[in-house]
Amino acid sequence: MKRTRRDWIPFSFYDHTGMEKHLEKMAQKGWMLEELTSFGWKYREIQPQKLHFSVSFDTRASEFEPEPTEEQYTFQEFCQRSGWKLAAASGQMQVFYNEEEDPLPIQTDPEMEVRMVGKLARRMVPAYLILLVLGFFVGGSWCYSLIHTPIKLLTTPGSTFMGLCWLGLFVYSVTDLITYFVWRRRALAAAQRGEFLPTRGCHKLMYVVLGMIVLGLMYWLATERRPGMRLVTGGILLAYVVVFLSVNGTKRTLKRRKASAGVNRAITLSLDVILSVILVGAVMFLFIRGLQSGAISVEQEISAPLSASDLTGVDEEKYLTTVSTDMSLFLDRKEVQCRTGFDQMTEVPWMNYTLVEIHIPILYDACLQELCRDSVVDVAFPIQKEYTCVQYETIDPTPWGADEVYQFSLEGELQQTYILCWQDKLVQLKADWDLTAEQMAVAGEKLVNA
C-alpha cells in the first residue's frame, strides 16, 4: 500500500528558494512531492535520496486549466531533455526534480529569473495592498482603541479577536512586501554581475500570525458568555468551510472532466457567490429568529446591582431598568440605565451607571481616563458648546465608602456625575437629582459588593 503524507507551509509567493530547500529535505527523509492542492502539498513515500528541485512560474497558465498549456508542455519537454523531471504542477507553478549530482540549472539567466518572479508579483501585489490598507485602518483603529477606550474594546472578545487578526495581517503584508522589493533590488544588481540571489520569504512570520489568529479565536469562543453567540460564530465558520470545500471540489471535478478554463472559472465563481449568499443569509436568518424567540440573546439577563428605586424610594414598577454586560479575561463591564417606564404618565428621577471590574491592574489608569473622557463628550457634544473648564474634582470618599471619588465639574459648577474608585473596580454614576449622604452610602455598599 502506497504511503502518502501532506504538509502545508505558507511560503511567500516569491520564495522559490525556500520551497526548493524544503522539498530537498523531504526527499532526504524519503518523501517525494506528488501533488499541489489547496489543502497543502501531497507526498508519496520513496527511498531517501538526495535530489535537486527547481520551482518555476508561468503567469500565462491558469489554475482552472484541465491540462498543461502548449507552452507548458514545451517547457516540460525542454526540462526533461536537461534531466529535470516534472514532480507536480498546479496553475502557474511547476516543480521539477533532478537526480544528478551537480545538474545544470533550468534557469541560466539571473535577469530572466527576476523577471519571472516580477510577473508573478504583479498579480500578487494588489491583493497584498488590499490587506495592507484594511489592516492599517482596522488594526490601527484597534490599537487606538486599546489606548483610549480599553473598556469598550477589551470587554468584547470578538473585538479583541478581529483586532489581532487584522493587526497581524497588516504586519505580515508590510514585512513580506518590503522583503520582496529588497530582494528584487539586490537580485537585479546581482544579475548585472551574472549571479543568482536566493530568495528568503516570511513564512515563519506567517506562522506567528496564524498562531495569533487561532489563539484569538480560541479566546473568543472560550470567553464569549452571551447566550447563543458561540453557535452563531460556529455557524459562520462552518459556512466558510462548506464554501471552501465545495468550491475547490467543484474546480477539481471540472478539471478531471476536461472542462475548459472559461467554463470551470464561470461555474466555480458562480457557485462561490451563490453558496456564500445562501449560507450567510441562513446564518443571519437563524440569528434573527433566535433573537426573536429568546434562544439567542446579545444581552444577558442579569439583574442590576443597584437600581434607582433603591435610592429614591419610588416603586420599582415605575422604572424601566435595562442591563447590558460584557465580560472577558481582562475586564467586566455592566451598563445600567434606569428610566421612566413607557406606561408611566409622570416622570421619575433617572439614573445610569457603568461598573467596570478590572482583572489586570495595569489597565486601571487607562480605564479611569476613559470614564473621565466619556463624561466630557456626553456633556459638550449634545449642546454643541466648547467649555473652557471641564474637569473632575476630588471630593470626600467617606459617604460612598470608596477609596477615591471624583465629581464632574462644568465651568466650576459640580454636576451629578461621579466616578467611584476601589482597588479593582471603577463606577461612573450619573443621576438627575442631588444625592444625599444616605443615598451615597447605599449606592457605595451595593456597588462595591456587586
CSV table of C-alpha atoms in Angstrom, one decimal:
chain,number,residue,atom,x,y,z
A,1,MET,CA,0.0,0.0,0.0
A,2,LYS,CA,1.4,3.4,-1.1
A,3,ARG,CA,2.1,5.6,1.9
A,4,THR,CA,1.4,9.3,1.5
A,5,ARG,CA,1.5,12.4,3.7
A,6,ARG,CA,0.7,16.1,3.4
A,7,ASP,CA,2.1,19.3,4.7
A,8,TRP,CA,1.1,23.0,4.4
A,9,ILE,CA,3.7,25.7,4.6
A,10,PRO,CA,2.7,29.3,3.9
A,11,PHE,CA,5.7,30.2,1.7
A,12,SER,CA,5.9,33.7,0.3
A,13,PHE,CA,4.8,33.8,-3.3
A,14,TYR,CA,8.3,34.7,-4.5
A,15,ASP,CA,10.3,32.3,-2.2
A,16,HIS,CA,11.2,29.6,-4.7
A,17,THR,CA,14.5,29.0,-2.9
A,18,GLY,CA,12.7,28.2,0.3
A,19,MET,CA,10.3,25.8,-1.5
A,20,GLU,CA,13.2,24.1,-3.2
A,21,LYS,CA,15.2,23.6,0.0
A,22,HIS,CA,12.1,22.2,1.8
A,23,LEU,CA,11.5,19.7,-1.0
A,24,GLU,CA,15.1,18.6,-0.9
A,25,LYS,CA,14.9,18.0,2.8
A,26,MET,CA,11.7,16.0,2.3
A,27,ALA,CA,13.4,13.8,-0.3
A,28,GLN,CA,16.2,13.1,2.0
A,29,LYS,CA,13.6,11.9,4.5
A,30,GLY,CA,12.0,9.6,1.9
A,31,TRP,CA,9.1,11.8,0.6
A,32,MET,CA,8.6,12.9,-3.0
A,33,LEU,CA,6.2,15.7,-3.9
A,34,GLU,CA,3.3,14.2,-5.8
A,35,GLU,CA,0.5,16.9,-6.0
A,36,LEU,CA,0.0,20.6,-5.3
A,37,THR,CA,-3.5,21.3,-3.9
A,38,SER,CA,-5.5,23.9,-2.0
A,39,PHE,CA,-5.2,21.6,1.1
A,40,GLY,CA,-1.4,21.5,1.0
A,41,TRP,CA,1.3,19.6,-0.7
A,42,LYS,CA,0.9,15.8,-1.1
A,43,TYR,CA,3.9,13.4,-0.9
A,44,ARG,CA,4.5,9.8,-1.7
A,45,GLU,CA,7.0,7.6,0.0
A,46,ILE,CA,10.3,6.9,-1.8
A,47,GLN,CA,13.7,5.7,-0.8
A,48,PRO,CA,15.6,8.5,1.0
A,49,GLN,CA,17.9,10.2,-1.5
A,50,LYS,CA,19.5,13.4,-2.4
A,51,LEU,CA,17.6,15.3,-5.1
A,52,HIS,CA,17.7,18.7,-6.5
A,53,PHE,CA,14.5,20.7,-7.1
A,54,SER,CA,13.6,23.7,-9.2
A,55,VAL,CA,10.4,25.8,-8.9
A,56,SER,CA,9.2,27.6,-12.0
A,57,PHE,CA,6.3,30.0,-12.5
A,58,ASP,CA,4.3,30.6,-15.7
A,59,THR,CA,1.9,33.6,-15.3
A,60,ARG,CA,0.1,32.7,-18.6
A,61,ALA,CA,-1.2,29.5,-17.0
A,62,SER,CA,-4.5,29.2,-15.0
A,63,GLU,CA,-5.4,27.1,-12.1
A,64,PHE,CA,-8.7,26.3,-14.0
A,65,GLU,CA,-6.9,24.7,-17.0
A,66,PRO,CA,-7.7,21.0,-17.2
A,67,GLU,CA,-4.3,20.2,-18.7
A,68,PRO,CA,-1.0,22.0,-19.1
A,69,THR,CA,-0.9,24.6,-21.8
A,70,GLU,CA,1.0,24.0,-25.0
A,71,GLU,CA,3.7,26.4,-23.7
A,72,GLN,CA,3.9,24.4,-20.5
A,73,TYR,CA,4.3,21.1,-22.4
A,74,THR,CA,7.1,22.6,-24.5
A,75,PHE,CA,8.8,23.8,-21.4
A,76,GLN,CA,8.4,20.4,-19.6
A,77,GLU,CA,9.9,18.6,-22.7
A,78,PHE,CA,12.9,21.1,-22.6
A,79,CYS,CA,13.4,20.4,-18.9
A,80,GLN,CA,13.1,16.6,-19.5
A,81,ARG,CA,15.9,16.7,-22.0
A,82,SER,CA,18.1,18.5,-19.5
A,83,GLY,CA,17.5,15.8,-16.8
A,84,TRP,CA,14.7,17.7,-15.0
A,85,LYS,CA,11.6,15.6,-14.4
A,86,LEU,CA,8.2,17.1,-13.5
A,87,ALA,CA,7.2,16.3,-9.9
A,88,ALA,CA,4.0,18.2,-9.7
A,89,ALA,CA,2.2,21.3,-11.2
A,90,SER,CA,-0.7,23.4,-10.3
A,91,GLY,CA,-1.8,26.6,-12.1
A,92,GLN,CA,1.2,28.8,-12.6
A,93,MET,CA,3.6,26.8,-10.5
A,94,GLN,CA,5.6,23.8,-11.8
A,95,VAL,CA,8.1,21.8,-9.7
A,96,PHE,CA,10.9,19.8,-11.3
A,97,TYR,CA,13.5,17.4,-9.7
A,98,ASN,CA,16.9,16.1,-10.9
A,99,GLU,CA,18.8,13.1,-9.7
A,100,GLU,CA,22.2,14.2,-10.9
A,101,GLU,CA,25.0,15.2,-8.5
A,102,ASP,CA,25.5,18.7,-9.9
A,103,PRO,CA,22.9,19.3,-12.5
A,104,LEU,CA,22.7,22.3,-14.9
A,105,PRO,CA,20.1,24.7,-13.6
A,106,ILE,CA,16.9,25.2,-15.6
A,107,GLN,CA,17.2,28.9,-15.4
A,108,THR,CA,20.6,30.0,-16.6
A,109,ASP,CA,19.9,33.8,-16.9
A,110,PRO,CA,19.5,35.5,-13.5
A,111,GLU,CA,17.8,38.5,-15.0
A,112,MET,CA,15.2,36.3,-16.6
A,113,GLU,CA,14.6,34.7,-13.1
A,114,VAL,CA,14.0,38.2,-11.6
A,115,ARG,CA,11.6,39.0,-14.5
A,116,MET,CA,9.7,35.7,-13.9
A,117,VAL,CA,9.2,36.4,-10.2
A,118,GLY,CA,8.3,40.0,-11.1
A,119,LYS,CA,5.5,38.9,-13.4
A,120,LEU,CA,4.1,36.8,-10.6
A,121,ALA,CA,4.4,39.7,-8.2
A,122,ARG,CA,2.4,42.0,-10.4
A,123,ARG,CA,-0.5,39.6,-9.9
A,124,MET,CA,0.0,39.2,-6.2
A,125,VAL,CA,0.8,42.7,-5.0
A,126,PRO,CA,-2.7,44.1,-5.5
A,127,ALA,CA,-4.1,41.5,-3.0
A,128,TYR,CA,-1.3,42.4,-0.6
A,129,LEU,CA,-2.1,46.1,-0.9
A,130,ILE,CA,-5.8,45.4,-0.1
A,131,LEU,CA,-4.7,43.5,3.1
A,132,LEU,CA,-2.3,46.3,3.9
A,133,VAL,CA,-4.9,49.1,3.6
A,134,LEU,CA,-7.6,47.1,5.5
A,135,GLY,CA,-5.1,46.0,8.1
A,136,PHE,CA,-3.8,49.6,8.6
A,137,PHE,CA,-7.2,51.1,9.2
A,138,VAL,CA,-8.8,48.2,11.2
A,139,GLY,CA,-5.6,47.3,13.1
A,140,GLY,CA,-4.7,50.9,13.6
A,141,SER,CA,-8.2,51.6,14.9
A,142,TRP,CA,-7.8,48.7,17.3
A,143,CYS,CA,-4.5,50.0,18.6
A,144,TYR,CA,-6.0,53.4,19.1
A,145,SER,CA,-9.0,51.9,20.9
A,146,LEU,CA,-6.7,49.8,23.1
A,147,ILE,CA,-5.0,53.1,24.3
A,148,HIS,CA,-8.0,55.4,24.5
A,149,THR,CA,-11.1,53.2,25.0
A,150,PRO,CA,-9.8,49.9,26.6
A,151,ILE,CA,-13.2,49.3,28.4
A,152,LYS,CA,-15.2,49.2,25.2
A,153,LEU,CA,-12.5,47.1,23.4
A,154,LEU,CA,-11.3,44.6,25.9
A,155,THR,CA,-14.7,43.7,27.3
A,156,THR,CA,-15.8,42.4,23.9
A,157,PRO,CA,-13.9,39.2,23.0
A,158,GLY,CA,-14.9,39.5,19.3
A,159,SER,CA,-13.3,42.9,19.0
A,160,THR,CA,-10.1,41.6,20.5
A,161,PHE,CA,-10.1,38.7,18.0
A,162,MET,CA,-10.7,40.8,15.0
A,163,GLY,CA,-8.2,43.4,16.0
A,164,LEU,CA,-5.5,40.8,16.4
A,165,CYS,CA,-6.3,39.3,13.1
A,166,TRP,CA,-6.1,42.5,11.1
A,167,LEU,CA,-3.1,43.8,13.0
A,168,GLY,CA,-1.2,40.5,12.3
A,169,LEU,CA,-2.2,40.6,8.6
A,170,PHE,CA,-1.0,44.2,8.3
A,171,VAL,CA,2.4,43.4,9.9
A,172,TYR,CA,2.8,40.3,7.6
A,173,SER,CA,1.8,42.2,4.5
A,174,VAL,CA,4.2,45.1,5.1
A,175,THR,CA,7.1,42.8,6.0
A,176,ASP,CA,6.5,40.4,3.1
A,177,LEU,CA,6.3,43.3,0.6
A,178,ILE,CA,9.4,45.0,1.9
A,179,THR,CA,11.3,41.7,1.9
A,180,TYR,CA,10.3,41.1,-1.8
A,181,PHE,CA,11.2,44.6,-3.0
A,182,VAL,CA,14.5,44.5,-1.1
A,183,TRP,CA,15.3,41.1,-2.7
A,184,ARG,CA,14.3,42.4,-6.2
A,185,ARG,CA,16.6,45.4,-5.9
A,186,ARG,CA,19.5,43.2,-4.8
A,187,ALA,CA,18.7,40.5,-7.3
A,188,LEU,CA,18.8,42.9,-10.2
A,189,ALA,CA,22.2,44.2,-9.0
A,190,ALA,CA,23.4,40.6,-8.7
A,191,ALA,CA,22.1,39.8,-12.2
A,192,GLN,CA,24.3,42.6,-13.7
A,193,ARG,CA,27.2,40.6,-12.3
A,194,GLY,CA,25.8,37.3,-13.7
A,195,GLU,CA,24.9,36.0,-10.2
A,196,PHE,CA,21.7,34.5,-8.8
A,197,LEU,CA,20.4,35.8,-5.5
A,198,PRO,CA,18.5,33.2,-3.3
A,199,THR,CA,15.1,34.3,-2.1
A,200,ARG,CA,14.1,34.4,1.6
A,201,GLY,CA,10.5,34.6,2.4
A,202,CYS,CA,8.4,35.3,5.6
A,203,HIS,CA,6.6,32.0,6.2
A,204,LYS,CA,7.8,31.9,9.8
A,205,LEU,CA,6.2,35.2,10.4
A,206,MET,CA,3.0,33.9,8.9
A,207,TYR,CA,3.1,31.0,11.4
A,208,VAL,CA,3.2,33.6,14.1
A,209,VAL,CA,0.3,35.5,12.6
A,210,LEU,CA,-1.8,32.3,12.2
A,211,GLY,CA,-0.9,31.3,15.8
A,212,MET,CA,-2.3,34.7,16.9
A,213,ILE,CA,-5.5,34.2,14.9
A,214,VAL,CA,-6.0,30.7,16.3
A,215,LEU,CA,-5.3,31.8,19.9
A,216,GLY,CA,-7.6,34.8,19.3
A,217,LEU,CA,-10.4,32.6,18.1
A,218,MET,CA,-10.0,30.2,21.0
A,219,TYR,CA,-10.0,33.1,23.4
A,220,TRP,CA,-13.2,34.5,21.7
A,221,LEU,CA,-15.0,31.1,21.9
A,222,ALA,CA,-13.8,30.4,25.5
A,223,THR,CA,-14.7,33.9,26.9
A,224,GLU,CA,-17.9,34.6,24.9
A,225,ARG,CA,-20.7,34.4,27.5
A,226,ARG,CA,-23.6,35.8,25.6
A,227,PRO,CA,-26.2,33.1,25.1
A,228,GLY,CA,-26.1,31.6,21.6
A,229,MET,CA,-23.2,33.7,20.3
A,230,ARG,CA,-20.9,30.7,20.2
A,231,LEU,CA,-23.4,28.9,17.9
A,232,VAL,CA,-23.6,32.0,15.7
A,233,THR,CA,-19.8,32.1,15.5
A,234,GLY,CA,-19.6,28.4,14.8
A,235,GLY,CA,-22.2,28.7,12.1
A,236,ILE,CA,-20.2,31.4,10.3
A,237,LEU,CA,-17.0,29.3,10.5
A,238,LEU,CA,-18.9,26.2,9.3
A,239,ALA,CA,-20.3,28.2,6.4
A,240,TYR,CA,-16.8,29.3,5.4
A,241,VAL,CA,-15.6,25.7,5.5
A,242,VAL,CA,-18.6,24.5,3.4
A,243,VAL,CA,-17.9,27.2,0.7
A,244,PHE,CA,-14.2,26.4,0.6
A,245,LEU,CA,-14.7,22.7,0.3
A,246,SER,CA,-17.5,23.0,-2.3
A,247,VAL,CA,-15.7,25.5,-4.5
A,248,ASN,CA,-12.4,23.6,-4.5
A,249,GLY,CA,-14.2,20.3,-5.0
A,250,THR,CA,-16.1,21.7,-8.0
A,251,LYS,CA,-13.0,23.1,-9.5
A,252,ARG,CA,-11.1,19.7,-9.2
A,253,THR,CA,-14.1,17.8,-10.6
A,254,LEU,CA,-14.4,20.0,-13.7
A,255,LYS,CA,-10.7,19.7,-14.3
A,256,ARG,CA,-10.9,15.9,-14.2
A,257,ARG,CA,-13.8,16.1,-16.7
A,258,LYS,CA,-11.7,18.3,-19.0
A,259,ALA,CA,-14.0,21.3,-18.9
A,260,SER,CA,-12.4,24.4,-20.4
A,261,ALA,CA,-10.8,27.0,-18.2
A,262,GLY,CA,-13.5,29.5,-19.0
A,263,VAL,CA,-16.4,27.1,-18.1
A,264,ASN,CA,-14.6,26.0,-15.0
A,265,ARG,CA,-14.0,29.6,-13.8
A,266,ALA,CA,-17.5,30.7,-14.5
A,267,ILE,CA,-19.1,27.7,-12.7
A,268,THR,CA,-16.7,27.8,-9.8
A,269,LEU,CA,-17.0,31.5,-9.1
A,270,SER,CA,-20.8,31.4,-9.6
A,271,LEU,CA,-21.0,28.6,-7.0
A,272,ASP,CA,-18.8,30.6,-4.7
A,273,VAL,CA,-21.1,33.6,-4.8
A,274,ILE,CA,-24.4,31.7,-4.6
A,275,LEU,CA,-23.2,29.5,-1.7
A,276,SER,CA,-21.8,32.5,0.2
A,277,VAL,CA,-25.1,34.4,-0.1
A,278,ILE,CA,-27.2,31.4,0.8
A,279,LEU,CA,-25.2,30.3,3.8
A,280,VAL,CA,-24.6,33.8,5.2
A,281,GLY,CA,-28.3,34.5,4.7
A,282,ALA,CA,-29.2,31.3,6.5
A,283,VAL,CA,-26.9,32.1,9.5
A,284,MET,CA,-28.4,35.6,9.7
A,285,PHE,CA,-31.9,34.3,9.4
A,286,LEU,CA,-31.4,31.8,12.3
A,287,PHE,CA,-29.7,34.6,14.3
A,288,ILE,CA,-32.6,36.9,13.9
A,289,ARG,CA,-35.1,34.1,14.7
A,290,GLY,CA,-33.1,33.3,17.8
A,291,LEU,CA,-33.2,36.9,19.0
A,292,GLN,CA,-37.0,37.0,18.5
A,293,SER,CA,-37.5,33.7,20.3
A,294,GLY,CA,-35.1,34.5,23.1
A,295,ALA,CA,-32.9,31.4,22.3
A,296,ILE,CA,-30.1,33.8,21.4
A,297,SER,CA,-29.6,37.0,23.3
A,298,VAL,CA,-26.9,39.6,22.8
A,299,GLU,CA,-27.8,41.0,26.3
A,300,GLN,CA,-27.6,38.8,29.3
A,301,GLU,CA,-30.5,38.5,31.7
A,302,ILE,CA,-28.7,39.9,34.7
A,303,SER,CA,-30.3,42.0,37.5
A,304,ALA,CA,-28.9,45.4,38.2
A,305,PRO,CA,-26.8,45.5,41.4
A,306,LEU,CA,-28.2,49.0,42.1
A,307,SER,CA,-31.5,50.4,40.9
A,308,ALA,CA,-32.8,53.9,41.1
A,309,SER,CA,-35.7,52.8,43.3
A,310,ASP,CA,-33.1,51.7,45.9
A,311,LEU,CA,-32.1,55.4,46.3
A,312,THR,CA,-35.3,57.3,45.5
A,313,GLY,CA,-37.9,55.0,47.2
A,314,VAL,CA,-40.0,55.2,44.1
A,315,ASP,CA,-41.8,51.9,43.2
A,316,GLU,CA,-39.6,49.7,41.0
A,317,GLU,CA,-42.5,49.1,38.7
A,318,LYS,CA,-42.4,52.7,37.6
A,319,TYR,CA,-38.9,52.2,36.2
A,320,LEU,CA,-37.7,50.6,33.0
A,321,THR,CA,-34.3,49.2,34.0
A,322,THR,CA,-32.0,47.8,31.4
A,323,VAL,CA,-28.8,46.0,32.0
A,324,SER,CA,-26.1,45.1,29.4
A,325,THR,CA,-22.9,43.3,30.2
A,326,ASP,CA,-19.7,42.2,28.6
A,327,MET,CA,-17.1,40.1,30.2
A,328,SER,CA,-13.5,39.0,29.3
A,329,LEU,CA,-10.3,37.8,30.9
A,330,PHE,CA,-9.2,41.5,31.2
A,331,LEU,CA,-12.3,43.4,32.2
A,332,ASP,CA,-16.0,43.0,33.1
A,333,ARG,CA,-18.4,45.8,32.3
A,334,LYS,CA,-22.1,46.3,33.3
A,335,GLU,CA,-24.1,49.3,32.0
A,336,VAL,CA,-27.3,50.0,33.8
A,337,GLN,CA,-30.0,52.5,32.8
A,338,CYS,CA,-33.0,53.4,35.0
A,339,ARG,CA,-35.6,55.4,33.1
A,340,THR,CA,-39.3,56.2,33.5
A,341,GLY,CA,-41.4,53.2,32.3
A,342,PHE,CA,-43.3,53.5,29.0
A,343,ASP,CA,-46.6,53.1,30.7
A,344,GLN,CA,-46.0,55.9,33.3
A,345,MET,CA,-47.7,59.2,32.9
A,346,THR,CA,-45.3,61.2,35.2
A,347,GLU,CA,-41.5,61.3,35.1
A,348,VAL,CA,-39.5,59.7,37.8
A,349,PRO,CA,-35.8,60.5,38.7
A,350,TRP,CA,-33.5,58.7,36.3
A,351,MET,CA,-30.0,57.2,36.9
A,352,ASN,CA,-27.5,55.3,34.9
A,353,TYR,CA,-24.1,53.9,35.7
A,354,THR,CA,-21.2,51.9,34.2
A,355,LEU,CA,-19.5,49.4,36.5
A,356,VAL,CA,-16.1,48.1,35.5
A,357,GLU,CA,-14.3,45.3,37.2
A,358,ILE,CA,-10.5,45.2,36.4
A,359,HIS,CA,-8.7,41.9,36.3
A,360,ILE,CA,-5.4,43.2,35.0
A,361,PRO,CA,-4.1,46.0,37.3
A,362,ILE,CA,-2.1,47.7,34.6
A,363,LEU,CA,-5.3,48.6,32.9
A,364,TYR,CA,-6.7,50.6,35.8
A,365,ASP,CA,-5.4,54.1,34.9
A,366,ALA,CA,-6.4,53.7,31.2
A,367,CYS,CA,-10.0,52.7,32.3
A,368,LEU,CA,-10.2,55.6,34.6
A,369,GLN,CA,-9.2,58.0,31.9
A,370,GLU,CA,-11.7,56.6,29.5
A,371,LEU,CA,-14.6,57.1,32.0
A,372,CYS,CA,-13.4,60.7,32.5
A,373,ARG,CA,-13.4,61.4,28.8
A,374,ASP,CA,-16.8,59.9,28.3
A,375,SER,CA,-18.3,62.5,30.6
A,376,VAL,CA,-16.7,65.4,28.8
A,377,VAL,CA,-18.1,64.1,25.4
A,378,ASP,CA,-21.6,63.4,26.9
A,379,VAL,CA,-21.9,67.0,28.2
A,380,ALA,CA,-20.1,69.0,25.5
A,381,PHE,CA,-21.4,67.4,22.3
A,382,PRO,CA,-25.2,67.4,22.8
A,383,ILE,CA,-25.4,71.1,23.4
A,384,GLN,CA,-22.7,72.0,20.8
A,385,LYS,CA,-20.7,74.3,23.1
A,386,GLU,CA,-17.0,74.4,23.8
A,387,TYR,CA,-16.3,74.6,27.5
A,388,THR,CA,-13.1,76.2,28.9
A,389,CYS,CA,-13.3,74.4,32.2
A,390,VAL,CA,-14.4,70.8,32.1
A,391,GLN,CA,-12.8,68.5,34.7
A,392,TYR,CA,-13.3,66.1,37.6
A,393,GLU,CA,-12.7,67.4,41.1
A,394,THR,CA,-11.7,65.2,44.1
A,395,ILE,CA,-14.3,65.0,46.8
A,396,ASP,CA,-14.6,63.2,50.2
A,397,PRO,CA,-15.0,59.5,49.5
A,398,THR,CA,-16.2,58.7,53.0
A,399,PRO,CA,-20.0,58.9,52.3
A,400,TRP,CA,-19.6,56.4,49.5
A,401,GLY,CA,-17.3,54.0,51.3
A,402,ALA,CA,-14.9,54.2,48.3
A,403,ASP,CA,-11.1,54.7,48.1
A,404,GLU,CA,-11.4,57.8,45.9
A,405,VAL,CA,-14.3,59.7,44.5
A,406,TYR,CA,-14.3,62.3,41.7
A,407,GLN,CA,-17.2,64.6,40.8
A,408,PHE,CA,-17.7,66.2,37.4
A,409,SER,CA,-17.3,69.9,37.2
A,410,LEU,CA,-18.6,72.1,34.4
A,411,GLU,CA,-17.5,75.8,34.4
A,412,GLY,CA,-16.8,75.5,38.1
A,413,GLU,CA,-20.3,74.0,38.9
A,414,LEU,CA,-20.4,70.5,40.3
A,415,GLN,CA,-22.7,68.1,38.3
A,416,GLN,CA,-24.4,64.9,39.5
A,417,THR,CA,-21.8,62.7,37.8
A,418,TYR,CA,-19.4,60.7,39.9
A,419,ILE,CA,-16.5,58.3,39.4
A,420,LEU,CA,-16.1,55.9,42.4
A,421,CYS,CA,-12.8,54.1,42.7
A,422,TRP,CA,-12.0,50.9,44.6
A,423,GLN,CA,-8.9,48.7,44.3
A,424,ASP,CA,-10.1,46.6,41.3
A,425,LYS,CA,-13.4,48.4,40.5
A,426,LEU,CA,-14.5,51.6,38.9
A,427,VAL,CA,-18.0,53.1,38.7
A,428,GLN,CA,-19.2,56.0,36.7
A,429,LEU,CA,-22.6,57.1,38.1
A,430,LYS,CA,-25.0,59.8,36.7
A,431,ALA,CA,-28.2,61.0,38.3
A,432,ASP,CA,-30.6,63.9,37.7
A,433,TRP,CA,-31.0,64.8,41.4
A,434,ASP,CA,-28.7,65.8,44.2
A,435,LEU,CA,-27.8,62.6,46.1
A,436,THR,CA,-27.9,62.7,49.9
A,437,ALA,CA,-25.2,61.2,52.1
A,438,GLU,CA,-27.6,58.3,52.9
A,439,GLN,CA,-28.1,57.6,49.2
A,440,MET,CA,-24.4,57.8,48.6
A,441,ALA,CA,-23.8,55.2,51.4
A,442,VAL,CA,-26.5,52.8,49.9
A,443,ALA,CA,-25.1,53.2,46.4
A,444,GLY,CA,-21.5,52.6,47.5
A,445,GLU,CA,-22.3,49.5,49.5
A,446,LYS,CA,-24.3,47.9,46.7
A,447,LEU,CA,-21.8,48.7,44.0
A,448,VAL,CA,-18.7,47.6,45.9
A,449,ASN,CA,-20.4,44.2,46.6
A,450,ALA,CA,-21.7,43.8,43.0
